[in-house]
């Protein structure tokens, strides 16, 4: 995997819940860790002071790349975590409109595709991704994340 500048691209995609748990558990802003996404390879790399910690499979938008309102595209560039949602939520807790529904789903629940466990809501830091927060661009866990290869 080619690692580009820190946080090359982040969007509505899924990934192993461990990343969300690690990052969402930080109380103060974390400037040592970065996430780099390769849309070509559909991989997320977690870095600690530029050292590779782990690589996880992800799924980015099927609508391509961009930041136009209403486009459902994956924005490019540097983004930051604006809000962490789901602290203390149990694994499999379902979220709708960034609120817990009270439902818990098992991994790979047949016929289900909810957002579960954690949401990292992103804000763009560059003109090319300035709409990311208003567009509700997240890093989040899906119940089928274990199926990503």
Coordinates of N, CA and C in Angstrom, one line a residue:
X1 N 0.8 -1.2 0.0 CA 0.0 0.0 0.0 C 0.9 1.2 0.0
X2 N 0.6 2.2 -0.9 CA 1.3 3.4 -0.9 C 0.7 4.4 0.1
X3 N 1.5 4.8 1.1 CA 1.0 5.7 2.1 C 1.3 7.2 1.6
X4 N 0.2 7.9 1.5 CA 0.4 9.3 1.1 C 0.4 10.2 2.3
X5 N 0.2 11.5 2.1 CA 0.2 12.5 3.2 C -0.9 12.1 4.2
X6 N -0.7 12.4 5.5 CA -1.6 12.0 6.5 C -3.0 12.4 6.2
X7 N -3.9 11.5 6.4 CA -5.4 11.6 6.1 C -5.6 12.1 4.7
X8 N -5.1 11.3 3.7 CA -5.3 11.5 2.3 C -6.7 11.6 1.9
X9 N -7.5 10.7 2.4 CA -8.9 10.7 2.1 C -9.7 10.0 3.1
X10 N -10.8 10.6 3.6 CA -11.6 9.9 4.6 C -13.1 10.2 4.1
X11 N -14.0 9.2 4.4 CA -15.3 9.4 4.0 C -16.2 8.4 4.6
X12 N -17.4 8.3 4.1 CA -18.4 7.3 4.6 C -17.8 5.9 4.2
X13 N -17.2 5.3 5.1 CA -16.7 3.9 4.8 C -16.7 3.2 6.1
X14 N -16.5 1.9 6.0 CA -16.5 1.1 7.1 C -15.1 0.6 7.3
X15 N -14.8 0.1 8.5 CA -13.5 -0.5 8.8 C -13.6 -1.2 10.2
X16 N -12.6 -1.9 10.5 CA -12.6 -2.7 11.7 C -12.9 -1.8 12.9
X17 N -13.8 -2.2 13.8 CA -14.2 -1.4 14.9 C -13.1 -1.1 15.8
X18 N -12.0 -1.8 15.8 CA -10.9 -1.5 16.7 C -10.3 -0.1 16.5
X19 N -10.3 0.4 15.3 CA -9.8 1.7 15.0 C -10.7 2.8 15.7
X20 N -12.0 2.6 15.5 CA -12.9 3.6 16.1 C -12.7 3.5 17.6
X21 N -12.6 2.4 18.2 CA -12.4 2.2 19.6 C -11.1 2.9 20.1
X22 N -10.1 2.7 19.4 CA -8.8 3.3 19.8 C -8.9 4.9 19.7
X23 N -9.3 5.4 18.6 CA -9.3 6.8 18.4 C -10.4 7.5 19.3
X24 N -11.6 6.9 19.4 CA -12.7 7.5 20.1 C -12.4 7.5 21.6
X25 N -11.5 6.7 22.1 CA -11.2 6.7 23.5 C -10.3 7.8 24.0
X26 N -9.7 8.5 23.1 CA -8.8 9.6 23.4 C -9.6 10.8 24.0
X27 N -9.2 11.3 25.1 CA -9.9 12.4 25.8 C -9.5 13.7 25.2
X28 N -8.2 13.9 25.0 CA -7.7 15.2 24.4 C -7.4 15.0 22.9
X29 N -7.3 16.1 22.2 CA -7.0 16.0 20.7 C -5.7 15.2 20.6
X30 N -5.8 14.2 19.7 CA -4.7 13.4 19.4 C -3.9 13.8 18.2
X31 N -2.7 14.4 18.3 CA -2.0 14.9 17.2 C -0.9 13.9 16.8
X32 N -0.7 12.8 17.5 CA 0.3 11.8 17.2 C -0.2 10.7 16.2
X33 N -1.5 10.5 16.2 CA -2.0 9.4 15.3 C -2.6 10.0 14.1
X34 N -2.5 9.4 13.0 CA -3.1 9.8 11.7 C -3.6 8.6 11.0
X35 N -4.6 8.8 10.2 CA -5.2 7.7 9.4 C -4.9 8.1 7.9
X36 N -4.5 7.2 7.1 CA -4.3 7.4 5.7 C -5.1 6.4 5.0
X37 N -5.9 6.8 4.0 CA -6.8 5.9 3.2 C -6.3 5.8 1.8
X38 N -6.2 4.6 1.3 CA -6.0 4.4 -0.1 C -7.3 4.0 -0.7
X39 N -7.9 4.8 -1.6 CA -9.2 4.5 -2.2 C -9.0 3.4 -3.3
X40 N -7.8 3.4 -3.9 CA -7.5 2.4 -4.9 C -7.4 1.0 -4.3
X41 N -6.8 0.9 -3.2 CA -6.6 -0.4 -2.5 C -7.6 -0.7 -1.5
X42 N -8.5 0.3 -1.2 CA -9.5 0.2 -0.1 C -8.9 -0.3 1.2
X43 N -7.9 0.4 1.6 CA -7.2 0.1 2.9 C -7.1 1.4 3.7
X44 N -7.1 1.2 5.0 CA -6.9 2.3 6.0 C -5.6 1.9 6.7
X45 N -4.7 2.9 6.8 CA -3.5 2.7 7.6 C -3.5 3.6 8.8
X46 N -3.3 3.0 10.0 CA -3.2 3.8 11.2 C -1.7 4.0 11.5
X47 N -1.4 5.3 11.7 CA 0.0 5.7 11.9 C 0.2 6.3 13.3
X48 N 1.2 6.0 14.0 CA 1.6 6.7 15.3 C 3.0 7.3 15.1
X49 N 3.0 8.7 15.0 CA 4.2 9.4 14.7 C 4.9 8.9 13.5
X50 N 4.1 8.7 12.4 CA 4.6 8.3 11.1 C 5.0 6.8 11.1
X51 N 4.8 6.1 12.2 CA 5.1 4.6 12.2 C 3.8 3.9 12.0
X52 N 3.9 2.9 11.0 CA 2.7 2.1 10.7 C 2.3 1.2 11.9
X53 N 1.1 1.3 12.4 CA 0.6 0.5 13.5 C -0.2 -0.6 13.0
X54 N -1.1 -0.4 12.1 CA -2.0 -1.4 11.5 C -2.6 -1.0 10.2
X55 N -3.0 -2.0 9.4 CA -3.8 -1.7 8.2 C -5.1 -2.5 8.3
X56 N -6.2 -1.8 7.9 CA -7.5 -2.4 7.9 C -8.2 -2.3 6.5
X57 N -9.0 -3.2 6.2 CA -9.8 -3.0 5.0 C -10.9 -2.0 5.2
X58 N -11.3 -1.2 4.2 CA -12.3 -0.3 4.2 C -13.2 -0.3 3.0
X59 N -14.3 0.4 3.0 CA -15.1 0.5 1.8 C -15.5 2.0 1.7
X60 N -15.0 2.6 0.6 CA -15.3 4.0 0.3 C -16.5 4.1 -0.6
X61 N -17.0 5.3 -0.8 CA -18.2 5.6 -1.6 C -18.2 5.0 -3.0
X62 N -19.3 4.3 -3.3 CA -19.4 3.8 -4.7 C -19.7 4.9 -5.7
X63 N -19.9 6.1 -5.3 CA -20.2 7.2 -6.2 C -19.0 8.0 -6.6
X64 N -17.8 7.5 -6.2 CA -16.6 8.2 -6.6 C -16.0 9.2 -5.7
X65 N -15.2 10.1 -6.2 CA -14.5 11.1 -5.4 C -15.0 12.5 -5.6
X66 N -15.1 13.3 -4.5 CA -15.5 14.7 -4.7 C -16.1 15.1 -3.4
X67 N -16.6 16.4 -3.4 CA -17.1 17.0 -2.2 C -18.3 17.9 -2.5
X68 N -19.1 17.6 -3.5 CA -20.2 18.4 -3.9 C -21.4 18.0 -3.0
X69 N -22.1 19.0 -2.5 CA -23.3 18.7 -1.7 C -24.3 17.8 -2.4
X70 N -24.7 16.8 -1.7 CA -25.7 15.8 -2.3 C -25.1 14.7 -3.2
X71 N -23.7 14.7 -3.3 CA -23.1 13.8 -4.2 C -22.8 12.4 -3.7
X72 N -22.8 12.2 -2.4 CA -22.4 11.0 -1.8 C -21.0 10.5 -2.2
X73 N -20.2 11.4 -2.6 CA -18.8 11.1 -3.0 C -17.9 11.1 -1.8
X74 N -16.7 10.5 -2.0 CA -15.7 10.5 -1.0 C -14.8 11.8 -1.2
X75 N -14.7 12.6 -0.1 CA -13.9 13.8 -0.3 C -12.4 13.5 -0.1
X76 N -11.6 14.2 -0.8 CA -10.2 14.0 -0.8 C -9.5 15.0 0.1
X77 N -8.3 14.7 0.6 CA -7.5 15.7 1.3 C -7.5 15.5 2.8
X78 N -7.0 16.5 3.5 CA -6.9 16.4 5.0 C -8.2 16.7 5.7
X79 N -8.6 15.8 6.6 CA -9.8 16.0 7.4 C -9.4 15.8 8.8
X80 N -10.3 16.3 9.7 CA -10.0 16.0 11.1 C -11.3 15.5 11.8
X81 N -11.2 14.8 12.9 CA -12.3 14.3 13.6 C -13.0 15.5 14.3
X82 N -14.2 15.8 14.0 CA -14.9 16.9 14.6 C -15.7 16.5 15.8
X83 N -16.3 15.3 15.7 CA -17.1 14.7 16.8 C -16.9 13.2 16.9
X84 N -16.9 12.7 18.1 CA -16.8 11.2 18.3 C -18.1 10.8 18.9
X85 N -18.8 9.9 18.3 CA -20.2 9.5 18.7 C -20.1 8.1 19.0
X86 N -20.7 7.7 20.2 CA -20.8 6.3 20.5 C -20.0 5.9 21.7
X87 N -19.4 6.8 22.4 CA -18.5 6.5 23.6 C -19.4 5.7 24.5
X88 N -18.8 4.6 25.0 CA -19.5 3.7 25.9 C -20.6 2.8 25.3
X89 N -20.8 3.0 24.0 CA -21.9 2.1 23.3 C -21.3 0.7 23.2
X90 N -22.1 -0.3 23.4 CA -21.7 -1.7 23.3 C -21.4 -2.1 21.9
X91 N -20.6 -3.0 21.6 CA -20.4 -3.5 20.2 C -21.7 -3.9 19.6
X92 N -22.0 -3.4 18.4 CA -23.2 -3.8 17.7 C -24.4 -2.8 18.0
X93 N -24.1 -1.8 18.8 CA -25.2 -0.8 19.1 C -25.5 -0.1 17.7
X94 N -26.8 0.0 17.4 CA -27.2 0.6 16.1 C -27.4 2.1 16.3
X95 N -26.9 2.9 15.3 CA -27.1 4.3 15.2 C -27.9 4.7 14.0
X96 N -28.8 5.7 14.2 CA -29.6 6.3 13.1 C -29.6 7.8 13.4
X97 N -29.2 8.5 12.4 CA -29.1 10.0 12.5 C -28.2 10.3 13.7
X98 N -27.1 9.6 13.9 CA -26.1 9.8 14.9 C -26.6 9.6 16.3
X99 N -27.8 8.9 16.5 CA -28.3 8.6 17.8 C -28.5 7.1 17.9
X100 N -28.3 6.6 19.1 CA -28.5 5.2 19.4 C -30.0 4.8 19.3
X101 N -30.3 3.7 18.7 CA -31.7 3.3 18.6 C -32.1 2.4 19.7
X102 N -31.1 1.9 20.4 CA -31.4 0.9 21.5 C -31.2 -0.5 21.0
X103 N -31.1 -0.7 19.7 CA -31.0 -2.1 19.1 C -29.5 -2.5 19.1
X104 N -29.2 -3.7 19.3 CA -27.9 -4.3 19.2 C -28.0 -5.4 18.1
X105 N -27.1 -5.3 17.1 CA -27.1 -6.4 16.1 C -25.8 -7.2 16.1
X106 N -25.9 -8.4 15.7 CA -24.7 -9.3 15.7 C -23.9 -9.0 14.4
X107 N -22.6 -9.3 14.4 CA -21.8 -9.1 13.2 C -22.4 -9.9 12.1
X108 N -22.4 -9.3 10.9 CA -22.9 -9.9 9.7 C -24.3 -10.4 9.8
X109 N -25.2 -9.6 10.4 CA -26.6 -9.9 10.5 C -27.2 -9.9 9.1
X110 N -27.8 -11.0 8.7 CA -28.4 -11.1 7.3 C -29.4 -10.0 7.1
X111 N -29.3 -9.4 5.9 CA -30.3 -8.4 5.5 C -30.2 -7.1 6.2
X112 N -29.2 -6.9 7.0 CA -29.0 -5.6 7.7 C -27.8 -4.9 7.3
X113 N -27.8 -3.6 7.3 CA -26.7 -2.8 7.0 C -26.6 -1.5 7.8
X114 N -26.8 -1.6 9.1 CA -26.8 -0.4 9.9 C -25.4 0.1 10.3
X115 N -25.4 1.4 10.7 CA -24.1 1.9 11.3 C -24.1 1.5 12.7
X116 N -23.0 0.9 13.2 CA -23.0 0.4 14.5 C -21.7 0.8 15.3
X117 N -21.8 0.8 16.6 CA -20.8 0.9 17.6 C -20.2 2.3 17.7
X118 N -19.6 2.9 16.7 CA -18.9 4.2 16.8 C -19.1 5.0 15.5
X119 N -19.1 6.3 15.6 CA -19.1 7.2 14.4 C -18.0 8.3 14.7
X120 N -17.1 8.5 13.8 CA -16.2 9.6 13.8 C -16.6 10.6 12.7
X121 N -17.2 11.7 13.1 CA -17.7 12.7 12.2 C -16.6 13.6 11.8
X122 N -16.4 13.8 10.5 CA -15.2 14.5 9.9 C -15.5 15.9 9.5
X123 N -14.5 16.8 9.6 CA -14.6 18.1 9.1 C -13.4 18.3 8.2
X124 N -13.6 18.9 7.0 CA -12.6 19.1 6.1 C -11.7 20.3 6.5
X125 N -10.4 20.2 6.2 CA -9.4 21.2 6.6 C -8.9 21.9 5.4
X126 N -9.4 21.7 4.2 CA -9.0 22.3 2.9 C -10.2 22.7 2.1
X127 N -10.0 23.6 1.2 CA -11.1 24.1 0.3 C -11.7 22.9 -0.5
X128 N -10.9 21.9 -0.9 CA -11.4 20.8 -1.6 C -12.3 19.8 -0.9
X129 N -12.4 20.0 0.5 CA -13.2 19.1 1.3 C -14.0 19.9 2.3
X130 N -14.2 21.2 2.0 CA -14.9 22.1 3.0 C -16.3 21.7 3.3
X131 N -17.0 20.9 2.5 CA -18.4 20.5 2.7 C -18.5 19.2 3.5
X132 N -17.4 18.6 3.9 CA -17.5 17.3 4.5 C -18.3 17.2 5.8
X133 N -18.2 18.2 6.7 CA -19.0 18.1 7.9 C -20.5 18.3 7.6
X134 N -20.8 19.3 6.8 CA -22.2 19.5 6.4 C -22.8 18.3 5.7
X135 N -22.0 17.6 5.0 CA -22.4 16.4 4.2 C -22.5 15.1 5.1
X136 N -22.2 15.3 6.4 CA -22.2 14.1 7.3 C -21.3 13.0 6.8
X137 N -20.0 13.4 6.6 CA -19.0 12.4 6.2 C -18.4 11.8 7.5
X138 N -18.5 10.5 7.6 CA -18.1 9.8 8.8 C -17.0 8.7 8.5
X139 N -16.3 8.3 9.5 CA -15.7 7.0 9.6 C -16.6 6.2 10.6
X140 N -17.1 5.1 10.1 CA -18.0 4.4 11.0 C -17.9 2.9 10.8
X141 N -18.4 2.1 11.8 CA -18.4 0.7 11.7 C -19.8 0.2 11.2
X142 N -19.7 -0.8 10.4 CA -20.9 -1.5 9.8 C -21.0 -2.9 10.4
X143 N -22.2 -3.4 10.4 CA -22.3 -4.8 11.0 C -21.6 -5.8 10.1
X144 N -21.4 -5.5 8.8 CA -20.7 -6.5 7.9 C -19.3 -6.2 7.8
X145 N -18.7 -5.4 8.6 CA -17.3 -5.0 8.5 C -16.3 -6.2 8.5
X146 N -16.7 -7.3 9.2 CA -15.9 -8.5 9.3 C -15.8 -9.1 7.9
X147 N -16.7 -8.8 7.0 CA -16.7 -9.5 5.7 C -15.8 -8.8 4.7
X148 N -15.3 -7.6 5.0 CA -14.3 -6.9 4.2 C -13.0 -7.7 4.1
X149 N -12.5 -7.8 2.9 CA -11.2 -8.5 2.7 C -10.2 -7.7 2.0

